[in-house]
Coordinates of N, CA and C in Angstrom, one line a residue:
X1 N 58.5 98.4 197.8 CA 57.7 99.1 196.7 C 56.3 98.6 196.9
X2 N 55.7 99.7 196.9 CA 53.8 99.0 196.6 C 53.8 98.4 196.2
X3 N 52.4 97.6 196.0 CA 51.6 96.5 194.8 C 51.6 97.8 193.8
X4 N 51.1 98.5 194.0 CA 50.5 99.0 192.5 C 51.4 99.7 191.7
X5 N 52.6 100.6 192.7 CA 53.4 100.8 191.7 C 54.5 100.1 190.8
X6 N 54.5 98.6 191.5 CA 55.7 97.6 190.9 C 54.6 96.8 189.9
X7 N 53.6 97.2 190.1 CA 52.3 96.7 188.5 C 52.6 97.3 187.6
X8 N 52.9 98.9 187.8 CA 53.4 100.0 187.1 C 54.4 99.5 186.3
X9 N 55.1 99.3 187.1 CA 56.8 99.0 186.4 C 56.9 98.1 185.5
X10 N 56.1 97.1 186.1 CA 56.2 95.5 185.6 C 55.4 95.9 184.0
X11 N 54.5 96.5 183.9 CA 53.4 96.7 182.8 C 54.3 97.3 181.8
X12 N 55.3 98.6 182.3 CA 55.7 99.8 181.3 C 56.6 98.7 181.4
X13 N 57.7 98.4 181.5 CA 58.8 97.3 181.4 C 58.6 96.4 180.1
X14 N 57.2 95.3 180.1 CA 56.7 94.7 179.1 C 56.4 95.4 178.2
X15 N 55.6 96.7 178.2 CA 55.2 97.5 177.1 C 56.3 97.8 176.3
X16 N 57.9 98.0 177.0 CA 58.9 98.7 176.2 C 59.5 97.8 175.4
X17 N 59.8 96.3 176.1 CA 60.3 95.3 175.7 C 59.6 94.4 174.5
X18 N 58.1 94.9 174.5 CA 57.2 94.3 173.4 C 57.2 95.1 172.1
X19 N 57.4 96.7 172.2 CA 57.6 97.5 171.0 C 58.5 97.3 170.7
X20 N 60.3 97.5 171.2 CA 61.4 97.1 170.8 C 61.2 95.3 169.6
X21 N 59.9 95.1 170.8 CA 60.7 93.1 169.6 C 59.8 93.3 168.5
X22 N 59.0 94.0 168.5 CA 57.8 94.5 167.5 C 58.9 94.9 166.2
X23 N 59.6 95.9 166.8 CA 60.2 97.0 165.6 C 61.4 95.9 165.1
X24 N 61.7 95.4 166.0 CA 62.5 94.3 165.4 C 62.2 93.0 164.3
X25 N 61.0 92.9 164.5 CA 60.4 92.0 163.6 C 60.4 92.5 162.4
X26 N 59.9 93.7 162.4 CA 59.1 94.7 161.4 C 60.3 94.8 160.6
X27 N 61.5 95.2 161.2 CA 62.6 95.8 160.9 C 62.9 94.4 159.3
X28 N 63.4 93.4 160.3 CA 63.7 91.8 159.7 C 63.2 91.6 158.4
X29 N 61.7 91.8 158.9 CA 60.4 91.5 157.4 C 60.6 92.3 156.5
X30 N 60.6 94.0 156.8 CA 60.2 94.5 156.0 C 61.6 95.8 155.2
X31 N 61.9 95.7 156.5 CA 63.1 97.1 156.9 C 64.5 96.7 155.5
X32 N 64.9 98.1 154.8 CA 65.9 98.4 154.0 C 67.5 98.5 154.6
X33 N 68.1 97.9 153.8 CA 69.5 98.4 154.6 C 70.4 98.5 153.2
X34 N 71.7 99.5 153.1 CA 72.3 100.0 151.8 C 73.4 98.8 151.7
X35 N 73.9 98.4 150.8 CA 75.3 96.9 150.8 C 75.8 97.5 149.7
X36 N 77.0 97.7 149.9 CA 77.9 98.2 148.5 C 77.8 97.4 147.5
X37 N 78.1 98.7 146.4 CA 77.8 98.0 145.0 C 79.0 97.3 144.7
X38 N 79.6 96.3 144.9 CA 81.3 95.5 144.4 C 81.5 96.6 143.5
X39 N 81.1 95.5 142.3 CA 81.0 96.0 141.0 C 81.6 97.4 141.1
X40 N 80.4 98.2 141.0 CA 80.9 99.9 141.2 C 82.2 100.8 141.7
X41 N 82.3 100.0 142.7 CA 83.8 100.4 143.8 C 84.2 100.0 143.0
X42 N 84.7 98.7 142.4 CA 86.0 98.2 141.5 C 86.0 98.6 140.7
X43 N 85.0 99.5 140.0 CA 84.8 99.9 138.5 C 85.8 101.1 138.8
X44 N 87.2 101.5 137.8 CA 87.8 102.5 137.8 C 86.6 103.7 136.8
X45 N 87.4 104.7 137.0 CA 86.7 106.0 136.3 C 87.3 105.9 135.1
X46 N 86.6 106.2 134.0 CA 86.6 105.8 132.4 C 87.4 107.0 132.1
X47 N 88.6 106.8 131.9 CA 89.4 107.9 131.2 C 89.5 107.9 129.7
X48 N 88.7 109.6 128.9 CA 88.7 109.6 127.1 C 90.4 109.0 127.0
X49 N 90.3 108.4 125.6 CA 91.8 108.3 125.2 C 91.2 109.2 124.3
X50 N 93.0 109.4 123.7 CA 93.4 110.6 123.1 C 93.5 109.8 121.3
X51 N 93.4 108.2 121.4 CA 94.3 107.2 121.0 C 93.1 106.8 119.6
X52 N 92.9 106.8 118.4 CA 91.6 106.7 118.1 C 92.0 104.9 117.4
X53 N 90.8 104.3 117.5 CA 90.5 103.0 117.5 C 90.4 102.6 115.6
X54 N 91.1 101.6 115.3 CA 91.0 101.0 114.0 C 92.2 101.8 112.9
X55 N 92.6 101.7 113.7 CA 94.5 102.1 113.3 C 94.6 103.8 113.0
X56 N 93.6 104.4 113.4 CA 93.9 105.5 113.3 C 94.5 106.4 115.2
X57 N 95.9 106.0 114.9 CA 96.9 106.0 116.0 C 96.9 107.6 116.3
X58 N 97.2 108.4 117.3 CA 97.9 110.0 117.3 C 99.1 109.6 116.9
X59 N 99.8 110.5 116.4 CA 101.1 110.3 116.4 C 101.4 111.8 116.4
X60 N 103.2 111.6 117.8 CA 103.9 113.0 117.7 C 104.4 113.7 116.3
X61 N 104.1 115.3 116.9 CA 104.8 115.7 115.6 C 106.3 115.9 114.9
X62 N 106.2 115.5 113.7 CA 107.6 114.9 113.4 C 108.6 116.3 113.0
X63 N 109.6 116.2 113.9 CA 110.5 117.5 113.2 C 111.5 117.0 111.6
X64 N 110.9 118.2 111.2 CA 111.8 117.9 109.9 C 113.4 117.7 109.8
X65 N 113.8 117.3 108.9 CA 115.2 117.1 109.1 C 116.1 117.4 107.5
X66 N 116.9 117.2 108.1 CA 118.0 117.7 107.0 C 118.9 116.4 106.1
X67 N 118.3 116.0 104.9 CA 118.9 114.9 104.0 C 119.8 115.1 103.5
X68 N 120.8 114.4 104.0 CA 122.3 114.5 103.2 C 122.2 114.3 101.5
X69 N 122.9 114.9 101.1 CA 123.2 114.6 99.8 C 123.1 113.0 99.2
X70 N 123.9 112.2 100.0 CA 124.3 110.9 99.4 C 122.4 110.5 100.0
X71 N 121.7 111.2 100.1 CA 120.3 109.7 100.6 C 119.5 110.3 99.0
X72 N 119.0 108.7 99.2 CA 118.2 108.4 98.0 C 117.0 108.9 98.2
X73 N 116.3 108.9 97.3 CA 114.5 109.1 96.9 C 113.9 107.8 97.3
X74 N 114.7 106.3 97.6 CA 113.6 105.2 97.5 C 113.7 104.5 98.7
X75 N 112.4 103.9 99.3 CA 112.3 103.7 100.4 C 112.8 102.3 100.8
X76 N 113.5 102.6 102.0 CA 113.7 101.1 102.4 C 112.8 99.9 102.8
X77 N 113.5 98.8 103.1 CA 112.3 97.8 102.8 C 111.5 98.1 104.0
X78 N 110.3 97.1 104.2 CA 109.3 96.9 104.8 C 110.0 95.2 105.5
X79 N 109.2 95.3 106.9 CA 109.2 93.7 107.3 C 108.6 92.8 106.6
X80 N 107.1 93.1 105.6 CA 106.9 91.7 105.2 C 106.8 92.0 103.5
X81 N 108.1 92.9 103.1 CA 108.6 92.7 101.7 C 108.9 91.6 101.2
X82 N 108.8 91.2 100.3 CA 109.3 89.9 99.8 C 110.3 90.2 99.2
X83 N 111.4 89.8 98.6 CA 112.6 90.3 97.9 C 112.2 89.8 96.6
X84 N 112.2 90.8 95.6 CA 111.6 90.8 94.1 C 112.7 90.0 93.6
X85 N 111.6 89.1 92.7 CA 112.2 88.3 91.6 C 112.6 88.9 90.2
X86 N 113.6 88.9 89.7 CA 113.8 89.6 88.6 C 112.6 89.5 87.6
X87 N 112.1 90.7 87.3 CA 111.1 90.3 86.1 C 111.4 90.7 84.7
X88 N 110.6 89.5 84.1 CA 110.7 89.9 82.4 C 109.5 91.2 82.2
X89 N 110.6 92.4 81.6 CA 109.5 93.7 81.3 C 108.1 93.3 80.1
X90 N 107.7 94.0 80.1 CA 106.5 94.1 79.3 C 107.0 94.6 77.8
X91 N 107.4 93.8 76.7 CA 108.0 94.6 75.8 C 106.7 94.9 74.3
X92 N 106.5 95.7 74.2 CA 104.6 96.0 73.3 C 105.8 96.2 71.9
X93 N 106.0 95.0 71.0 CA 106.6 95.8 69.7 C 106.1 97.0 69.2
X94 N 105.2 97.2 68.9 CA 104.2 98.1 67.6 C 105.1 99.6 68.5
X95 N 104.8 99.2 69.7 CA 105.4 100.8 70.5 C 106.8 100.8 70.3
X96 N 107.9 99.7 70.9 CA 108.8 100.2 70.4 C 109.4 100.3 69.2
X97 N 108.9 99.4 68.0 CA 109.4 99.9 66.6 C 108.9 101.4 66.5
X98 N 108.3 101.6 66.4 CA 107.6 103.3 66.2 C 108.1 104.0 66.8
X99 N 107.3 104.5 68.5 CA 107.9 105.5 69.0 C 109.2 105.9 69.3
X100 N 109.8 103.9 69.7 CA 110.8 103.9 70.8 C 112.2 104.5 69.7
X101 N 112.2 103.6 68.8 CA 112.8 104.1 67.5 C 112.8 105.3 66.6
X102 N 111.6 105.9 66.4 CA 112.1 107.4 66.4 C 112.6 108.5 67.5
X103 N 111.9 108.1 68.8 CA 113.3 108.7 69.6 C 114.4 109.0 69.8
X104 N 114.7 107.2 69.9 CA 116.1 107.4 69.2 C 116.6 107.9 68.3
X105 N 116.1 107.8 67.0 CA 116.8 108.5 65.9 C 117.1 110.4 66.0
X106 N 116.0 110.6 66.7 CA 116.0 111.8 66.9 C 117.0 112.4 67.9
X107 N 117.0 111.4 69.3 CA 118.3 112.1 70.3 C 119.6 111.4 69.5
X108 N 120.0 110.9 68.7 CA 121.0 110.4 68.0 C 122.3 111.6 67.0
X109 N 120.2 112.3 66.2 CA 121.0 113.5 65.8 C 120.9 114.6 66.6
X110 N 120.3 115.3 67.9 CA 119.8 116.6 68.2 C 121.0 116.3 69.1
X111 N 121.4 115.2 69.9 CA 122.2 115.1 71.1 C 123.6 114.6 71.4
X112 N 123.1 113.1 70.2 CA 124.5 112.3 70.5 C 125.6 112.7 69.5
X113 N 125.1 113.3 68.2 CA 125.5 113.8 67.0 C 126.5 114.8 67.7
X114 N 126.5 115.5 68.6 CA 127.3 116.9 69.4 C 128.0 116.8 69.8
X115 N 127.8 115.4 70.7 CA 129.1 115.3 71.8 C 130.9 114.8 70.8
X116 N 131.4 115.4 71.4 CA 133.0 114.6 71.3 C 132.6 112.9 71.4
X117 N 133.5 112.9 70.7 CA 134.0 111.1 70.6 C 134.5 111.2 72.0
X118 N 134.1 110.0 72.3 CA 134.6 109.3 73.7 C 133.6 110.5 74.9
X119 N 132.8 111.1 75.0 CA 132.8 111.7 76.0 C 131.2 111.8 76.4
X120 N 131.0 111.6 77.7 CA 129.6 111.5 77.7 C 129.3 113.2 78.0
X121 N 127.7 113.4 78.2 CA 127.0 114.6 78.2 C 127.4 115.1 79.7
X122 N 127.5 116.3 80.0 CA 127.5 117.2 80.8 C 126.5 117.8 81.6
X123 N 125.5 117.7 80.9 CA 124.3 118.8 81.0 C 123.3 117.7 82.0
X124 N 123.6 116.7 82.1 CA 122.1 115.8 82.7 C 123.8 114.6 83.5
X125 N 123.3 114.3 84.8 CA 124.0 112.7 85.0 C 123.2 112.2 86.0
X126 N 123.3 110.5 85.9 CA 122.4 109.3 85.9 C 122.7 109.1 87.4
X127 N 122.0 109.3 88.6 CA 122.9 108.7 89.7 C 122.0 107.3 89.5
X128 N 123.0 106.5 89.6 CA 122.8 104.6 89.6 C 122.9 104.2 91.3
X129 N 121.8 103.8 91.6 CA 122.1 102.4 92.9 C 122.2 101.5 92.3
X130 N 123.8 101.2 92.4 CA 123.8 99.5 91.5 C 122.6 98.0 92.2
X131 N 121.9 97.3 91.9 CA 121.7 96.4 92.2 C 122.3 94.9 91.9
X132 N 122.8 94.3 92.4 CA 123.4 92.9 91.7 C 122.0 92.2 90.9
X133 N 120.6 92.1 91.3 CA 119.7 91.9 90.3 C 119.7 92.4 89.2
X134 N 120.2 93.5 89.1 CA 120.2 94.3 87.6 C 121.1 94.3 86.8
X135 N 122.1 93.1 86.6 CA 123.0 92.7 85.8 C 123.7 94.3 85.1
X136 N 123.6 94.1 84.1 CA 124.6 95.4 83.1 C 123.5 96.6 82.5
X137 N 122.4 96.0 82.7 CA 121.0 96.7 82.4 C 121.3 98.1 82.3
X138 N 121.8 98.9 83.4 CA 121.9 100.4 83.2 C 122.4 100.8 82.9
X139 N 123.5 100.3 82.3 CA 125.1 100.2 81.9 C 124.6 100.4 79.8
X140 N 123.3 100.1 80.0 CA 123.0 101.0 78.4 C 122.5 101.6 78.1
X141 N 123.0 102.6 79.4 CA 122.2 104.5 79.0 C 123.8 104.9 78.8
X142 N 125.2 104.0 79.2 CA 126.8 105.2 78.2 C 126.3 104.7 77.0
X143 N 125.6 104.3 76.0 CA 126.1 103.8 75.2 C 125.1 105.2 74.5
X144 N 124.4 105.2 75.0 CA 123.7 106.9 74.8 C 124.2 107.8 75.3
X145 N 125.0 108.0 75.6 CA 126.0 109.6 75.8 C 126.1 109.7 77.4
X146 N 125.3 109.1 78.5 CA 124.9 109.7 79.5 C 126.2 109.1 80.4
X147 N 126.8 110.3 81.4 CA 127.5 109.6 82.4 C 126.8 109.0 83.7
X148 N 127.1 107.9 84.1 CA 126.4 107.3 85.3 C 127.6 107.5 86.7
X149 N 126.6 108.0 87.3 CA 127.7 108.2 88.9 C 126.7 106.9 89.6
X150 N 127.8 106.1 90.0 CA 127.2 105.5 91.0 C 127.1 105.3 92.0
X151 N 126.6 105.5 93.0 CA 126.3 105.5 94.2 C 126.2 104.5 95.5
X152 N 126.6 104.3 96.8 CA 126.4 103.2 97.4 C 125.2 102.8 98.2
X153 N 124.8 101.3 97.9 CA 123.9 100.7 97.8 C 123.3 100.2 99.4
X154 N 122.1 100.7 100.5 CA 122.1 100.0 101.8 C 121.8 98.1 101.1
X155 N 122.7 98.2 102.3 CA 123.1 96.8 101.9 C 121.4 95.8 102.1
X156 N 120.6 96.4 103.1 CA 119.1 95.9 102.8 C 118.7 96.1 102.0
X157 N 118.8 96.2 101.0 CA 118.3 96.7 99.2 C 119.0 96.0 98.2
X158 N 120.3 95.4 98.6 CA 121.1 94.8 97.8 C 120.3 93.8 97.1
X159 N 119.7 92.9 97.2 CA 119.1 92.1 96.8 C 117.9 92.4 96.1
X160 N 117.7 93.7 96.1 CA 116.4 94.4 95.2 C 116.5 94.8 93.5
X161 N 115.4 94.4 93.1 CA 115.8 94.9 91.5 C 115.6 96.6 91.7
X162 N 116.1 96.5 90.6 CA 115.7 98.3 90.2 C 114.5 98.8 89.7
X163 N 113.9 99.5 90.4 CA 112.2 99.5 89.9 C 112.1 101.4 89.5
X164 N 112.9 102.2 90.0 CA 112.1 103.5 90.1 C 112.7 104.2 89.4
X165 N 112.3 105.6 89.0 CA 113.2 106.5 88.7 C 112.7 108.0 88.8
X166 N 113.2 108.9 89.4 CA 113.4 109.7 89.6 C 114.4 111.0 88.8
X167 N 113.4 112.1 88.7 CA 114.2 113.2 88.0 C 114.0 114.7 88.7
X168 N 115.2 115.8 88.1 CA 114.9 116.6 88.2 C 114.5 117.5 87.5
X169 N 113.9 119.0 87.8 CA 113.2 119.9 87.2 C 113.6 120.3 85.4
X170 N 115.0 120.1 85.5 CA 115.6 120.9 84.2 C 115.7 119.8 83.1
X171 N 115.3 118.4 83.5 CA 115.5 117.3 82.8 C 114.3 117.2 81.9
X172 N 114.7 117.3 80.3 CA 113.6 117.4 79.1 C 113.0 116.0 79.6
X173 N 111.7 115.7 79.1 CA 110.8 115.0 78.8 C 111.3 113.8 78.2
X174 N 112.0 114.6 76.9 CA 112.1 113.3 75.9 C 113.7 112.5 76.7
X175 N 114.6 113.0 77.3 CA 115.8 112.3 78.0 C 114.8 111.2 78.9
X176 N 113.9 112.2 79.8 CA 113.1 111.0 81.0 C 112.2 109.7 80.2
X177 N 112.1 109.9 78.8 CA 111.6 108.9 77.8 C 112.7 107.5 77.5
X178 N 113.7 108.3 77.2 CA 114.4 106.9 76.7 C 115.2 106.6 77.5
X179 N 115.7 107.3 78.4 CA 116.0 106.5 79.9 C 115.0 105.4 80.4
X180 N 114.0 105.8 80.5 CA 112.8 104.9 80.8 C 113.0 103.6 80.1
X181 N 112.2 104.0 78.7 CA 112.4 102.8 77.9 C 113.4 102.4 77.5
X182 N 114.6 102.6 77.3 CA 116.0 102.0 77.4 C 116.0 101.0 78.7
X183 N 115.9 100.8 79.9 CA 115.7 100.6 80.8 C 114.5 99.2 81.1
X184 N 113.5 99.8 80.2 CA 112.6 98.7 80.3 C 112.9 97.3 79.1
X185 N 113.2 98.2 78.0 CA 113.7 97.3 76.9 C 115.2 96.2 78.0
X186 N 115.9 96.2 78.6 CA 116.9 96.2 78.8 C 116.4 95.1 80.1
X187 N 115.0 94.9 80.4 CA 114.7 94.0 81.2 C 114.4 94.4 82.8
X188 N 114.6 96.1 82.8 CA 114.3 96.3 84.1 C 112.7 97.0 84.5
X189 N 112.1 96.3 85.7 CA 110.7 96.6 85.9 C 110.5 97.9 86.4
X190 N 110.6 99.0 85.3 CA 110.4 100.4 85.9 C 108.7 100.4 86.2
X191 N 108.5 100.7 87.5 CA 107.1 100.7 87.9 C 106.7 102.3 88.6
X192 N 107.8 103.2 88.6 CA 107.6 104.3 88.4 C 108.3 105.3 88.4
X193 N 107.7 106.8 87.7 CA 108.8 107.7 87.0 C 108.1 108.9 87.5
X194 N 108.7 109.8 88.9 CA 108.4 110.6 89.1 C 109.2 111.8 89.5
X195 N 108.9 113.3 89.7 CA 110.0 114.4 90.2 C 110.7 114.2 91.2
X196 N 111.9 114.1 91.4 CA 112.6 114.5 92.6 C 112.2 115.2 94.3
X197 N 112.2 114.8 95.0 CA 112.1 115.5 96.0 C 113.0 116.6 95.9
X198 N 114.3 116.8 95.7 CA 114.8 117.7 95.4 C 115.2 118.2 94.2
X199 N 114.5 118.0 93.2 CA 114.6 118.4 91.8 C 114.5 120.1 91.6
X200 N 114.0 120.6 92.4 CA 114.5 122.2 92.4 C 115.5 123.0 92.7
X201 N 116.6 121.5 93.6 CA 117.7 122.1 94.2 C 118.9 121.2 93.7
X202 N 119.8 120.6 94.6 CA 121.2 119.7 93.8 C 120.7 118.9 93.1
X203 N 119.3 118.2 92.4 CA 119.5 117.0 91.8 C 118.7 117.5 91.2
X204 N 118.4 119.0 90.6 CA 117.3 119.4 89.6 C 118.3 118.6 88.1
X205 N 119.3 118.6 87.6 CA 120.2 118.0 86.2 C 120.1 116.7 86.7
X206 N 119.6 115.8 87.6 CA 119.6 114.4 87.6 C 118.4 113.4 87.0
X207 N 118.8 112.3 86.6 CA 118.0 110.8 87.0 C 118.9 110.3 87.9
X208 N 117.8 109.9 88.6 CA 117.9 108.4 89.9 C 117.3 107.2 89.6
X209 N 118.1 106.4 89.3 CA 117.6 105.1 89.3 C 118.0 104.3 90.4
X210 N 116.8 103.5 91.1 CA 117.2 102.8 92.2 C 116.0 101.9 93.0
X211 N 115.6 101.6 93.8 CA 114.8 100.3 94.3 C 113.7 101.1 95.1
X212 N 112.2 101.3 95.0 CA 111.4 101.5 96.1 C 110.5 100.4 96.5
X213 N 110.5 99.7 97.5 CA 110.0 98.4 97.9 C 108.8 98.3 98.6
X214 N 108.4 99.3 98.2 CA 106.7 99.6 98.2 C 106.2 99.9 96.9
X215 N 107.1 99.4 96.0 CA 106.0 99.3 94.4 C 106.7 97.6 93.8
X216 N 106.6 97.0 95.1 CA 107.1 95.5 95.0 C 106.2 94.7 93.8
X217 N 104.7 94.7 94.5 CA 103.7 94.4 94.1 C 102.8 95.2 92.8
X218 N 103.1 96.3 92.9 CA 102.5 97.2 91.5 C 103.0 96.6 90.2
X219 N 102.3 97.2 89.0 CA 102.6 96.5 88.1 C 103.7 97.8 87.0
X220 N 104.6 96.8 86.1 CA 105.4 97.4 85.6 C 105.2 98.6 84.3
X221 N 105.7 99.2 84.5 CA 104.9 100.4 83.2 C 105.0 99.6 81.6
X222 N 104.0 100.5 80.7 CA 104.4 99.7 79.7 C 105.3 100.9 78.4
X223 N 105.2 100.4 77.9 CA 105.9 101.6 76.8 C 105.1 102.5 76.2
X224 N 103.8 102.1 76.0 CA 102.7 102.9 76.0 C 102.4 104.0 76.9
X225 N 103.0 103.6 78.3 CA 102.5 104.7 79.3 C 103.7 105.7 79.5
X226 N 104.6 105.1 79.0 CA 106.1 105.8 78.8 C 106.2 107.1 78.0
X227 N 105.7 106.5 77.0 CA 105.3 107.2 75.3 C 104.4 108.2 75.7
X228 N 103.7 108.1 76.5 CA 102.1 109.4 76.8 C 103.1 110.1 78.2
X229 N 103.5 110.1 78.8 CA 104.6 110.4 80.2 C 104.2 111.9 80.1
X230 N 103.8 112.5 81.0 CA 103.6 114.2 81.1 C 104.2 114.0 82.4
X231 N 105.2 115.6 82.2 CA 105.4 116.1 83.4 C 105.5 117.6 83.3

């Protein structure tokens, strides 16, 4: 090879080899390169829930069903029921000398005055959940004419006093009165008196008396609120 063309070579050779370490430098100092985001990659995709936050849960919809005859109106316990201690009722004299007692006098002659000796009423009957807290307590509505059917007791309830009571459509006012207060006089904590779920159908001629253990804590009626009772 000539002198001057292997000067050539030798010159363009260095020139190629000096811009490459050039762009390499540049690259080092100054040059961007992309590095995955961890983070990002590991981050799953945020799926809406359907589920809403602070106890407001979805829940499926519930098919209705069909209540046998023998189920009660009162609800079974709860896990952090406490099992009620028998309470002494709220007894307000001024109310029951007055009202409670002319009631009486009044179903005495309009009702009890009618029936046959020995025979209770026909027209209205008492379904009873016996409770063993409730000693003989309901056992003084025969002494007022009424027959009591009694009914069996879930044995998770056994231990419960009798708090509720329950009627149907055809049952007068003044019967759902002194059932009540008969009842309350008698030491039992009626803490509430309302219609039937099925009071327009088989248990429209009923009272139910029996345990709802979600009115553990409420407080017990008085004879005053008995005496004012609209339904």
């Amino acid at each position: 090879m000539e002198p001057e063309h292997r000067y050539r070579f030798i010159s363009y050779s260095l020139f190629l080899a000096s811009t490459f370490l050039i762009l390499f430098v540049l690259d080092r100092f100054f040059g961007f390169h992309y590095a995955p985001d961890e983070h990002r990659l590991n981050q799953k995709p945020k799926v809406e829930s359907s589920v809403k936050s602070h106890g407001e849960t979805a829940e499926p919809a519930i098919k209705p069903e069909t209540i046998p005859e023998d189920q009660p109106e009162f609800e079974s316990p709860t896990g952090d029921a406490e099992k009620e201690a028998k309470e002494t009722s709220e007894v307000q004299s001024s109310s029951k000398s007055n009202f409670f007692q002319t009631l009486k006098a009044n179903y005495q002659a309009e009702v009890l005055s009618q029936l046959p000796p020995n025979k209770a009423r026909t027209d209205i009957v008492i379904r009873y959940y016996q409770h063993a807290p409730d000693g003989n307590s309901a056992y003084a509505l025969q002494k007022l004419g009424f027959y009591i059917h009694e009914r069996p007791v879930d044995p998770e309830l056994a231990n419960y006093q009798s708090n509720a009571i329950y009627f149907g459509e055809n049952v007068k006012l003044e019967d759902i009165q002194i059932v009540g207060l008969t009842l309350l006089s008698e030491g039992l904590p009626v803490k509430l008196i309302k219609p039937s779920r099925f009071g327009d159908s088989w248990k429209s001629n009923s009272i139910e008396i029996g345990t709802d253990t979600t009115l553990i804590n409420q407080p017990t009626l008085t004879f005053s609120e008995i005496e004012n009772l609209a339904i």
